[in-house]
Amino acid sequence: MGEDAESPKINHTFLRDYVTEADVISTVEFNQTGDLLATGDKGGRVVIFQRETESKGESEEVGETGDSGEYNVYSTFQSHEPDFDYLKSLEIEEKINKIRWLPQQNAAHFLLSTNDKTIKLWKVSERDKRPEGYNLKDEEGRLKDISTITSLQVPVLKPTDLMVEVRPRRVFANGHTYHVNSISVNSDGETYLSADDLRINMWHLGITDRSFNIVDIKPANMEDLTEVITAAEFHPQHCHVFVYSSSKGTLRLCDMRASALCDKHTKSFEEPEDPGSRSFFSEIISSVSDVKFSHSGRYLLTRDYLTAKVWDLNMDKGPVETYQVHEYLRSKLCSLYENDCIFDKFECVWNSSDSVIMTGAYNSFFRMFDRETGRGVTLEAWRESSKPRAVLRTRRVYTGGKRRRGDVGVDSLDFTKKILHMAWHPSENIIAIAATNNLYIFQDRVNPETQAQ
């Protein structure tokens, strides 16, 4: 049957590109084994993906020896709902700011999720059996008449379809006056920290009604406020050490053995500013948006607006490595300030061996830097590269000189397509990239024997 000439035509391109604000991914996190991947969005939802194991034949077809299955949806649940602070007459968004997995202790998995105010502990478990043969209940769960019971039987477990149950175990509320920007699980497996703009609290996972304040930078007079806390993280091995970053570009390393209240830091890391290059935007672009300990615990990785930096804990004079992420935007800071893009908070991550770092950029680009050679590569997360077995293509931003085919001009960059959130598998070359409402998972398909040569 032919189409009616009068019927309206559906713009499929518009429908594909239309994104509701609630569907925008706001955080990405692998668990400790890398078998589970959790994402949170601005609608307060958490989606957990599970890695499916491939058969040996499928692995050999792509020339691999390892186990490398795809990630499929494992469970979806509503973590936070919109709320209202009646005391301050402020709406509290349901947006998930951070997700952190707890070390696995048994068959169940546990994760922490937080919005601006409330942190929740969730238990994720599987059930593939159900009890049957109750003495006091019938098959539909209704209570039996005791007078009809003539014999007793032992209830048995019968196989049933696999069910994934997600239940809230703890709700940690009323701990923060300002917006929570970070949570980090301690290496002792019993405590975690949460940070807002002015304070950092330490919680015990079993106690919800109180926390211990370990950093407080709120001045007596708020007019004297000069900086805010932007990120915080525990050391991966030492449970008494943590670091937090500030909007002034400063990193402060704290040791809770020296003082319970860590207003006085153990070490401070800051790059001296060149007075000749100072401008109106200097303080804005020097603000640290993310800080991560290396897996070894020896280095810190930070991200400000234009650069990613690596710091050695034993050298506090300045960064030991500086990588230009998109230096070509320095001449565009005025327009980026006008459209608020200059305040975007990019994350950064290490690979499993701490030899490569990764961070995001605009135009659906993200960058990787090899620490040994210092070389960087620009990659693009787009729909064509999400096809199975597709190879990621490198991109280049044209800033002058000879223009190559496929180069992207600075003026043609799409600043609405930004890669802010990402995660790297804890032991393999698998990365997860969040691009607005899309999650891209890329895997290095190079044969290990070939890669070592």
GROMACS .gro file of C-alpha atoms in nm:
model
  453
    1MET     CA    1   0.000   0.000   0.000
    2GLY     CA    2   0.147   0.336  -0.101
    3GLU     CA    3   0.187   0.628   0.137
    4ASP     CA    4  -0.087   0.886   0.162
    5ALA     CA    5   0.041   1.207   0.009
    6GLU     CA    6  -0.131   1.409   0.281
    7SER     CA    7   0.014   1.210   0.575
    8PRO     CA    8   0.293   1.385   0.770
    9LYS     CA    9   0.639   1.239   0.726
   10ILE     CA   10   0.839   1.144   1.034
   11ASN     CA   11   1.178   1.309   1.065
   12HIS     CA   12   1.381   1.007   1.180
   13THR     CA   13   1.701   1.214   1.200
   14PHE     CA   14   1.535   1.449   1.449
   15LEU     CA   15   1.405   1.160   1.659
   16ARG     CA   16   1.749   1.001   1.666
   17ASP     CA   17   1.924   1.321   1.771
   18TYR     CA   18   1.654   1.435   2.017
   19VAL     CA   19   1.778   1.386   2.370
   20THR     CA   20   1.576   1.446   2.685
   21GLU     CA   21   1.769   1.597   2.974
   22ALA     CA   22   1.682   1.304   3.202
   23ASP     CA   23   1.856   1.056   2.967
   24VAL     CA   24   2.195   1.232   2.972
   25ILE     CA   25   2.454   1.008   3.140
   26SER     CA   26   2.620   1.179   3.437
   27THR     CA   27   2.858   0.912   3.570
   28VAL     CA   28   3.023   0.583   3.462
   29GLU     CA   29   3.199   0.328   3.684
   30PHE     CA   30   3.339  -0.028   3.649
   31ASN     CA   31   3.338  -0.257   3.951
   32GLN     CA   32   3.664  -0.407   4.086
   33THR     CA   33   3.659  -0.706   3.847
   34GLY     CA   34   3.532  -0.516   3.545
   35ASP     CA   35   3.246  -0.764   3.496
   36LEU     CA   36   2.988  -0.501   3.590
   37LEU     CA   37   2.958  -0.146   3.461
   38ALA     CA   38   2.720   0.106   3.618
   39THR     CA   39   2.596   0.433   3.471
   40GLY     CA   40   2.387   0.704   3.632
   41ASP     CA   41   2.187   0.969   3.450
   42LYS     CA   42   2.024   1.304   3.518
   43GLY     CA   43   1.688   1.133   3.566
   44GLY     CA   44   1.812   0.958   3.883
   45ARG     CA   45   1.833   0.615   3.718
   46VAL     CA   46   2.115   0.364   3.751
   47VAL     CA   47   2.173   0.111   3.472
   48ILE     CA   48   2.404  -0.184   3.539
   49PHE     CA   49   2.563  -0.371   3.250
   50GLN     CA   50   2.708  -0.721   3.286
   51ARG     CA   51   2.984  -0.868   3.076
   52GLU     CA   52   2.873  -1.174   2.884
   53THR     CA   53   3.136  -1.441   2.832
   54GLU     CA   54   3.209  -1.542   2.474
   55SER     CA   55   3.251  -1.897   2.363
   56LYS     CA   56   3.596  -2.016   2.263
   57GLY     CA   57   3.496  -2.030   1.896
   58GLU     CA   58   3.380  -1.669   1.896
   59SER     CA   59   3.704  -1.555   2.056
   60GLU     CA   60   3.915  -1.738   1.799
   61GLU     CA   61   3.720  -1.575   1.514
   62VAL     CA   62   3.849  -1.233   1.615
   63GLY     CA   63   4.200  -1.364   1.684
   64GLU     CA   64   4.187  -1.348   2.061
   65THR     CA   65   4.289  -1.585   2.331
   66GLY     CA   66   4.118  -1.414   2.622
   67ASP     CA   67   3.766  -1.401   2.746
   68SER     CA   68   3.610  -1.084   2.603
   69GLY     CA   69   3.233  -1.075   2.592
   70GLU     CA   70   3.002  -0.784   2.530
   71TYR     CA   71   2.822  -0.583   2.798
   72ASN     CA   72   2.445  -0.622   2.815
   73VAL     CA   73   2.189  -0.464   3.045
   74TYR     CA   74   2.184  -0.650   3.376
   75SER     CA   75   1.953  -0.432   3.586
   76THR     CA   76   1.793  -0.088   3.586
   77PHE     CA   77   1.653   0.090   3.889
   78GLN     CA   78   1.550   0.435   4.011
   79SER     CA   79   1.811   0.545   4.261
   80HIS     CA   80   1.698   0.900   4.344
   81GLU     CA   81   1.381   1.102   4.304
   82PRO     CA   82   1.348   1.480   4.283
   83ASP     CA   83   1.318   1.634   4.629
   84PHE     CA   84   1.265   1.973   4.786
   85ASP     CA   85   1.453   2.144   5.069
   86TYR     CA   86   1.174   2.329   5.248
   87LEU     CA   87   1.417   2.504   5.483
   88LYS     CA   88   1.605   2.669   5.196
   89SER     CA   89   1.324   2.659   4.939
   90LEU     CA   90   1.548   2.477   4.693
   91GLU     CA   91   1.475   2.192   4.457
   92ILE     CA   92   1.708   1.893   4.487
   93GLU     CA   93   1.773   1.731   4.151
   94GLU     CA   94   1.756   1.355   4.108
   95LYS     CA   95   2.072   1.359   3.893
   96ILE     CA   96   2.326   1.091   3.991
   97ASN     CA   97   2.657   1.270   4.054
   98LYS     CA   98   2.875   0.969   4.136
   99ILE     CA   99   2.864   0.589   4.161
  100ARG     CA  100   3.122   0.384   4.348
  101TRP     CA  101   3.133   0.005   4.384
  102LEU     CA  102   3.228  -0.160   4.712
  103PRO     CA  103   3.474  -0.451   4.715
  104GLN     CA  104   3.278  -0.773   4.672
  105GLN     CA  105   3.256  -0.983   4.989
  106ASN     CA  106   3.003  -1.248   4.884
  107ALA     CA  107   2.775  -1.336   4.594
  108ALA     CA  108   2.600  -0.999   4.613
  109HIS     CA  109   2.734  -0.668   4.485
  110PHE     CA  110   2.709  -0.335   4.664
  111LEU     CA  111   2.734   0.016   4.525
  112LEU     CA  112   2.703   0.372   4.649
  113SER     CA  113   2.516   0.634   4.449
  114THR     CA  114   2.466   1.001   4.531
  115ASN     CA  115   2.280   1.303   4.406
  116ASP     CA  116   2.345   1.655   4.541
  117LYS     CA  117   2.240   1.571   4.898
  118THR     CA  118   2.171   1.203   4.969
  119ILE     CA  119   2.399   0.901   4.940
  120LYS     CA  120   2.247   0.553   4.912
  121LEU     CA  121   2.393   0.205   4.949
  122TRP     CA  122   2.238  -0.054   4.715
  123LYS     CA  123   2.257  -0.432   4.723
  124VAL     CA  124   2.249  -0.611   4.387
  125SER     CA  125   2.182  -0.984   4.409
  126GLU     CA  126   2.056  -1.273   4.196
  127ARG     CA  127   1.781  -1.521   4.275
  128ASP     CA  128   1.722  -1.832   4.062
  129LYS     CA  129   1.536  -2.043   4.321
  130ARG     CA  130   1.218  -1.994   4.519
  131PRO     CA  131   1.092  -2.178   4.827
  132GLU     CA  132   0.785  -2.399   4.791
  133GLY     CA  133   0.591  -2.632   5.019
  134TYR     CA  134   0.509  -2.403   5.311
  135ASN     CA  135   0.300  -2.555   5.588
  136LEU     CA  136   0.096  -2.244   5.669
  137LYS     CA  137   0.063  -2.094   5.319
  138ASP     CA  138  -0.085  -2.223   4.997
  139GLU     CA  139   0.074  -2.193   4.651
  140GLU     CA  140  -0.060  -1.841   4.607
  141GLY     CA  141   0.081  -1.724   4.940
  142ARG     CA  142  -0.246  -1.709   5.131
  143LEU     CA  143  -0.264  -1.840   5.489
  144LYS     CA  144  -0.419  -2.182   5.529
  145ASP     CA  145  -0.681  -2.276   5.783
  146ILE     CA  146  -0.481  -2.441   6.062
  147SER     CA  147  -0.757  -2.698   6.116
  148THR     CA  148  -0.700  -2.834   5.764
  149ILE     CA  149  -0.329  -2.907   5.823
  150THR     CA  150  -0.290  -3.278   5.894
  151SER     CA  151   0.083  -3.322   5.831
  152LEU     CA  152   0.402  -3.122   5.823
  153GLN     CA  153   0.641  -3.097   5.529
  154VAL     CA  154   0.987  -2.952   5.479
  155PRO     CA  155   0.987  -2.656   5.234
  156VAL     CA  156   1.212  -2.706   4.934
  157LEU     CA  157   1.386  -2.469   4.687
  158LYS     CA  158   1.267  -2.501   4.328
  159PRO     CA  159   1.453  -2.358   4.026
  160THR     CA  160   1.295  -2.049   3.872
  161ASP     CA  161   1.383  -1.783   3.616
  162LEU     CA  162   1.683  -1.571   3.710
  163MET     CA  163   1.583  -1.251   3.886
  164VAL     CA  164   1.813  -0.959   3.965
  165GLU     CA  165   1.707  -0.784   4.282
  166VAL     CA  166   1.825  -0.434   4.373
  167ARG     CA  167   1.742  -0.319   4.724
  168PRO     CA  168   1.841  -0.008   4.922
  169ARG     CA  169   2.037  -0.112   5.231
  170ARG     CA  170   2.138   0.227   5.374
  171VAL     CA  171   2.043   0.591   5.319
  172PHE     CA  172   2.304   0.846   5.427
  173ALA     CA  173   2.117   1.176   5.446
  174ASN     CA  174   2.159   1.519   5.606
  175GLY     CA  175   2.537   1.505   5.593
  176HIS     CA  176   2.593   1.790   5.350
  177THR     CA  177   2.475   2.149   5.331
  178TYR     CA  178   2.621   2.200   4.984
  179HIS     CA  179   2.618   1.989   4.669
  180VAL     CA  180   2.802   1.655   4.690
  181ASN     CA  181   3.063   1.629   4.412
  182SER     CA  182   3.262   1.320   4.516
  183ILE     CA  183   3.239   0.990   4.700
  184SER     CA  184   3.531   0.752   4.747
  185VAL     CA  185   3.539   0.410   4.915
  186ASN     CA  186   3.829   0.354   5.153
  187SER     CA  187   4.069   0.062   5.114
  188ASP     CA  188   3.963  -0.070   5.456
  189GLY     CA  189   3.625  -0.161   5.304
  190GLU     CA  190   3.439  -0.016   5.602
  191THR     CA  191   3.440   0.360   5.547
  192TYR     CA  192   3.402   0.610   5.266
  193LEU     CA  193   3.429   0.984   5.221
  194SER     CA  194   3.190   1.229   5.061
  195ALA     CA  195   3.283   1.582   4.958
  196ASP     CA  196   3.080   1.891   4.883
  197ASP     CA  197   3.193   2.244   4.797
  198LEU     CA  198   3.325   2.326   5.145
  199ARG     CA  199   3.341   2.009   5.354
  200ILE     CA  200   3.455   1.648   5.342
  201ASN     CA  201   3.286   1.389   5.565
  202MET     CA  202   3.387   1.034   5.648
  203TRP     CA  203   3.113   0.775   5.695
  204HIS     CA  204   3.101   0.421   5.826
  205LEU     CA  205   2.905   0.198   5.591
  206GLY     CA  206   2.702   0.062   5.882
  207ILE     CA  207   2.610   0.397   6.041
  208THR     CA  208   2.370   0.631   5.863
  209ASP     CA  209   2.276   0.893   6.122
  210ARG     CA  210   2.616   1.053   6.170
  211SER     CA  211   2.943   1.118   5.992
  212PHE     CA  212   3.279   1.261   6.092
  213ASN     CA  213   3.389   1.589   5.939
  214ILE     CA  214   3.753   1.565   5.828
  215VAL     CA  215   3.788   1.882   5.618
  216ASP     CA  216   3.607   2.212   5.658
  217ILE     CA  217   3.722   2.512   5.455
  218LYS     CA  218   3.414   2.725   5.517
  219PRO     CA  219   3.526   3.068   5.638
  220ALA     CA  220   3.355   3.245   5.929
  221ASN     CA  221   3.239   3.509   5.683
  222MET     CA  222   3.125   3.372   5.345
  223GLU     CA  223   3.243   3.694   5.180
  224ASP     CA  224   3.598   3.577   5.253
  225LEU     CA  225   3.544   3.256   5.050
  226THR     CA  226   3.816   3.226   4.785
  227GLU     CA  227   3.799   2.861   4.677
  228VAL     CA  228   3.581   2.551   4.686
  229ILE     CA  229   3.650   2.176   4.693
  230THR     CA  230   3.606   2.022   4.348
  231ALA     CA  231   3.698   1.653   4.400
  232ALA     CA  232   3.831   1.413   4.664
  233GLU     CA  233   3.960   1.056   4.669
  234PHE     CA  234   4.109   0.802   4.910
  235HIS     CA  235   4.451   0.648   4.850
  236PRO     CA  236   4.414   0.301   4.691
  237GLN     CA  237   4.631   0.127   4.955
  238HIS     CA  238   4.666   0.352   5.261
  239CYS     CA  239   4.335   0.398   5.441
  240HIS     CA  240   4.456   0.706   5.629
  241VAL     CA  241   4.558   0.911   5.323
  242PHE     CA  242   4.330   1.106   5.092
  243VAL     CA  243   4.358   1.398   4.851
  244TYR     CA  244   4.125   1.679   4.754
  245SER     CA  245   4.144   1.942   4.481
  246SER     CA  246   4.026   2.301   4.475
  247SER     CA  247   3.896   2.558   4.230
  248LYS     CA  248   4.232   2.737   4.259
  249GLY     CA  249   4.415   2.446   4.101
  250THR     CA  250   4.564   2.328   4.430
  251LEU     CA  251   4.590   1.966   4.547
  252ARG     CA  252   4.608   1.892   4.917
  253LEU     CA  253   4.725   1.555   5.049
  254CYS     CA  254   4.599   1.476   5.398
  255ASP     CA  255   4.702   1.212   5.652
  256MET     CA  256   4.447   1.129   5.921
  257ARG     CA  257   4.723   0.989   6.143
  258ALA     CA  258   4.855   1.342   6.192
  259SER     CA  259   4.521   1.497   6.276
  260ALA     CA  260   4.162   1.384   6.286
  261LEU     CA  261   4.050   1.718   6.142
  262CYS     CA  262   4.262   1.763   5.831
  263ASP     CA  263   4.224   2.138   5.784
  264LYS     CA  264   4.603   2.145   5.779
  265HIS     CA  265   4.726   1.932   5.493
  266THR     CA  266   5.036   1.715   5.489
  267LYS     CA  267   5.142   1.821   5.140
  268SER     CA  268   5.025   2.077   4.889
  269PHE     CA  269   5.071   2.051   4.513
  270GLU     CA  270   5.040   2.358   4.294
  271GLU     CA  271   5.194   2.473   3.969
  272PRO     CA  272   5.345   2.823   3.991
  273GLU     CA  273   5.164   3.066   3.764
  274ASP     CA  274   5.347   3.270   3.503
  275PRO     CA  275   5.258   3.635   3.577
  276GLY     CA  276   5.304   3.725   3.211
  277SER     CA  277   5.034   3.486   3.094
  278ARG     CA  278   4.773   3.579   3.353
  279SER     CA  279   4.433   3.679   3.217
  280PHE     CA  280   4.071   3.716   3.324
  281PHE     CA  281   4.018   3.342   3.262
  282SER     CA  282   4.332   3.216   3.440
  283GLU     CA  283   4.162   3.117   3.765
  284ILE     CA  284   3.866   2.954   3.586
  285ILE     CA  285   4.075   2.733   3.357
  286SER     CA  286   4.314   2.636   3.638
  287SER     CA  287   4.030   2.491   3.849
  288VAL     CA  288   4.081   2.115   3.891
  289SER     CA  289   3.771   1.926   3.781
  290ASP     CA  290   3.892   1.573   3.868
  291VAL     CA  291   4.171   1.402   4.061
  292LYS     CA  292   4.261   1.032   4.055
  293PHE     CA  293   4.528   0.829   4.233
  294SER     CA  294   4.723   0.592   4.011
  295HIS     CA  295   4.672   0.221   4.081
  296SER     CA  296   5.021   0.210   4.233
  297GLY     CA  297   4.936   0.501   4.463
  298ARG     CA  298   5.254   0.686   4.363
  299TYR     CA  299   5.104   0.945   4.127
  300LEU     CA  300   4.807   1.177   4.099
  301LEU     CA  301   4.625   1.254   3.774
  302THR     CA  302   4.435   1.582   3.752
  303ARG     CA  303   4.232   1.756   3.486
  304ASP     CA  304   4.175   2.128   3.446
  305TYR     CA  305   4.002   2.293   3.152
  306LEU     CA  306   4.287   2.282   2.901
  307THR     CA  307   4.534   2.026   3.037
  308ALA     CA  308   4.580   1.692   3.214
  309LYS     CA  309   4.866   1.669   3.462
  310VAL     CA  310   5.050   1.392   3.644
  311TRP     CA  311   5.194   1.466   3.987
  312ASP     CA  312   5.448   1.263   4.187
  313LEU     CA  313   5.359   1.240   4.557
  314ASN     CA  314   5.730   1.280   4.638
  315MET     CA  315   5.765   1.602   4.435
  316ASP     CA  316   5.538   1.888   4.535
  317LYS     CA  317   5.709   2.165   4.335
  318GLY     CA  318   5.494   2.104   4.028
  319PRO     CA  319   5.358   1.839   3.791
  320VAL     CA  320   5.604   1.589   3.645
  321GLU     CA  321   5.398   1.559   3.325
  322THR     CA  322   5.165   1.804   3.151
  323TYR     CA  323   4.949   1.708   2.852
  324GLN     CA  324   4.773   1.966   2.634
  325VAL     CA  325   4.421   1.835   2.578
  326HIS     CA  326   4.283   2.112   2.355
  327GLU     CA  327   4.523   2.405   2.365
  328TYR     CA  328   4.362   2.534   2.044
  329LEU     CA  329   4.068   2.654   2.256
  330ARG     CA  330   4.278   2.913   2.439
  331SER     CA  331   4.193   3.172   2.175
  332LYS     CA  332   3.821   3.086   2.215
  333LEU     CA  333   3.795   3.134   2.592
  334CYS     CA  334   3.584   3.448   2.560
  335SER     CA  335   3.310   3.275   2.360
  336LEU     CA  336   3.339   2.962   2.579
  337TYR     CA  337   3.282   3.183   2.882
  338GLU     CA  338   2.973   3.336   2.724
  339ASN     CA  339   2.815   2.995   2.654
  340ASP     CA  340   2.927   2.853   2.994
  341CYS     CA  341   3.133   2.575   2.835
  342ILE     CA  342   3.439   2.703   3.021
  343PHE     CA  343   3.280   2.565   3.340
  344ASP     CA  344   3.248   2.208   3.204
  345LYS     CA  345   3.398   1.949   3.438
  346PHE     CA  346   3.597   1.687   3.246
  347GLU     CA  347   3.699   1.362   3.414
  348CYS     CA  348   4.026   1.174   3.368
  349VAL     CA  349   4.125   0.809   3.416
  350TRP     CA  350   4.429   0.581   3.423
  351ASN     CA  351   4.463   0.252   3.240
  352SER     CA  352   4.529  -0.062   3.445
  353SER     CA  353   4.910  -0.030   3.428
  354ASP     CA  354   4.921   0.349   3.479
  355SER     CA  355   5.103   0.383   3.147
  356VAL     CA  356   4.823   0.562   2.958
  357ILE     CA  357   4.582   0.836   3.066
  358MET     CA  358   4.252   0.932   2.907
  359THR     CA  359   4.028   1.235   2.924
  360GLY     CA  360   3.747   1.397   2.728
  361ALA     CA  361   3.703   1.692   2.493
  362TYR     CA  362   3.441   1.845   2.263
  363ASN     CA  363   3.291   1.733   1.932
  364SER     CA  364   3.255   1.377   2.074
  365PHE     CA  365   3.637   1.361   2.089
  366PHE     CA  366   3.840   1.203   2.368
  367ARG     CA  367   4.215   1.193   2.409
  368MET     CA  368   4.467   0.930   2.517
  369PHE     CA  369   4.828   1.002   2.613
  370ASP     CA  370   5.111   0.748   2.634
  371ARG     CA  371   5.321   0.846   2.935
  372GLU     CA  372   5.636   0.679   2.806
  373THR     CA  373   5.647   0.857   2.470
  374GLY     CA  374   5.440   1.161   2.561
  375ARG     CA  375   5.238   1.122   2.243
  376GLY     CA  376   4.866   1.183   2.235
  377VAL     CA  377   4.592   1.059   2.007
  378THR     CA  378   4.247   1.204   1.946
  379LEU     CA  379   3.963   0.954   1.901
  380GLU     CA  380   3.597   1.004   1.827
  381ALA     CA  381   3.296   0.837   1.988
  382TRP     CA  382   3.025   0.838   1.723
  383ARG     CA  383   2.757   0.605   1.593
  384GLU     CA  384   2.959   0.454   1.310
  385SER     CA  385   3.235   0.349   1.550
  386SER     CA  386   2.980   0.176   1.774
  387LYS     CA  387   2.910  -0.095   1.519
  388PRO     CA  388   3.047  -0.439   1.618
  389ARG     CA  389   3.411  -0.491   1.510
  390ALA     CA  390   3.437  -0.129   1.394
  391VAL     CA  391   3.780   0.031   1.434
  392LEU     CA  392   3.812   0.362   1.615
  393ARG     CA  393   3.944   0.627   1.382
  394THR     CA  394   4.186   0.896   1.489
  395ARG     CA  395   4.092   1.259   1.435
  396ARG     CA  396   4.287   1.581   1.418
  397VAL     CA  397   4.185   1.938   1.487
  398TYR     CA  398   4.325   2.175   1.228
  399THR     CA  399   4.505   2.470   1.387
  400GLY     CA  400   4.729   2.581   1.103
  401GLY     CA  401   4.979   2.462   0.846
  402LYS     CA  402   4.895   2.199   0.589
  403ARG     CA  403   4.540   2.075   0.622
  404ARG     CA  404   4.485   1.702   0.586
  405ARG     CA  405   4.176   1.531   0.460
  406GLY     CA  406   3.932   1.472   0.744
  407ASP     CA  407   4.075   1.744   0.970
  408VAL     CA  408   3.823   1.936   1.178
  409GLY     CA  409   3.853   2.312   1.205
  410VAL     CA  410   3.836   2.477   1.547
  411ASP     CA  411   3.542   2.692   1.438
  412SER     CA  412   3.342   2.386   1.331
  413LEU     CA  413   3.372   2.199   1.665
  414ASP     CA  414   3.037   2.110   1.820
  415PHE     CA  415   3.054   2.219   2.184
  416THR     CA  416   2.723   2.053   2.268
  417LYS     CA  417   2.880   1.710   2.206
  418LYS     CA  418   3.114   1.682   2.502
  419ILE     CA  419   3.281   1.377   2.657
  420LEU     CA  420   3.277   1.448   3.031
  421HIS     CA  421   3.247   1.102   3.189
  422MET     CA  422   3.446   0.786   3.124
  423ALA     CA  423   3.588   0.474   3.289
  424TRP     CA  424   3.870   0.228   3.218
  425HIS     CA  425   3.845  -0.144   3.292
  426PRO     CA  426   4.056  -0.227   3.602
  427SER     CA  427   4.267  -0.493   3.428
  428GLU     CA  428   4.202  -0.486   3.051
  429ASN     CA  429   4.203  -0.240   2.764
  430ILE     CA  430   3.829  -0.179   2.771
  431ILE     CA  431   3.696   0.176   2.801
  432ALA     CA  432   3.347   0.312   2.858
  433ILE     CA  433   3.268   0.657   2.718
  434ALA     CA  434   2.952   0.854   2.798
  435ALA     CA  435   2.844   1.088   2.517
  436THR     CA  436   2.520   1.266   2.618
  437ASN     CA  437   2.266   0.978   2.629
  438ASN     CA  438   2.489   0.721   2.456
  439LEU     CA  439   2.730   0.479   2.622
  440TYR     CA  440   3.016   0.358   2.403
  441ILE     CA  441   3.226   0.060   2.508
  442PHE     CA  442   3.548   0.008   2.313
  443GLN     CA  443   3.787  -0.284   2.344
  444ASP     CA  444   4.143  -0.331   2.224
  445ARG     CA  445   4.117  -0.634   1.996
  446VAL     CA  446   4.492  -0.667   1.945
  447ASN     CA  447   4.630  -1.012   2.012
  448PRO     CA  448   4.839  -1.004   2.334
  449GLU     CA  449   5.131  -1.185   2.165
  450THR     CA  450   5.134  -0.933   1.881
  451GLN     CA  451   5.101  -0.638   2.113
  452ALA     CA  452   5.406  -0.741   2.316
  453GLN     CA  453   5.633  -0.744   2.012
   0.00000   0.00000   0.00000
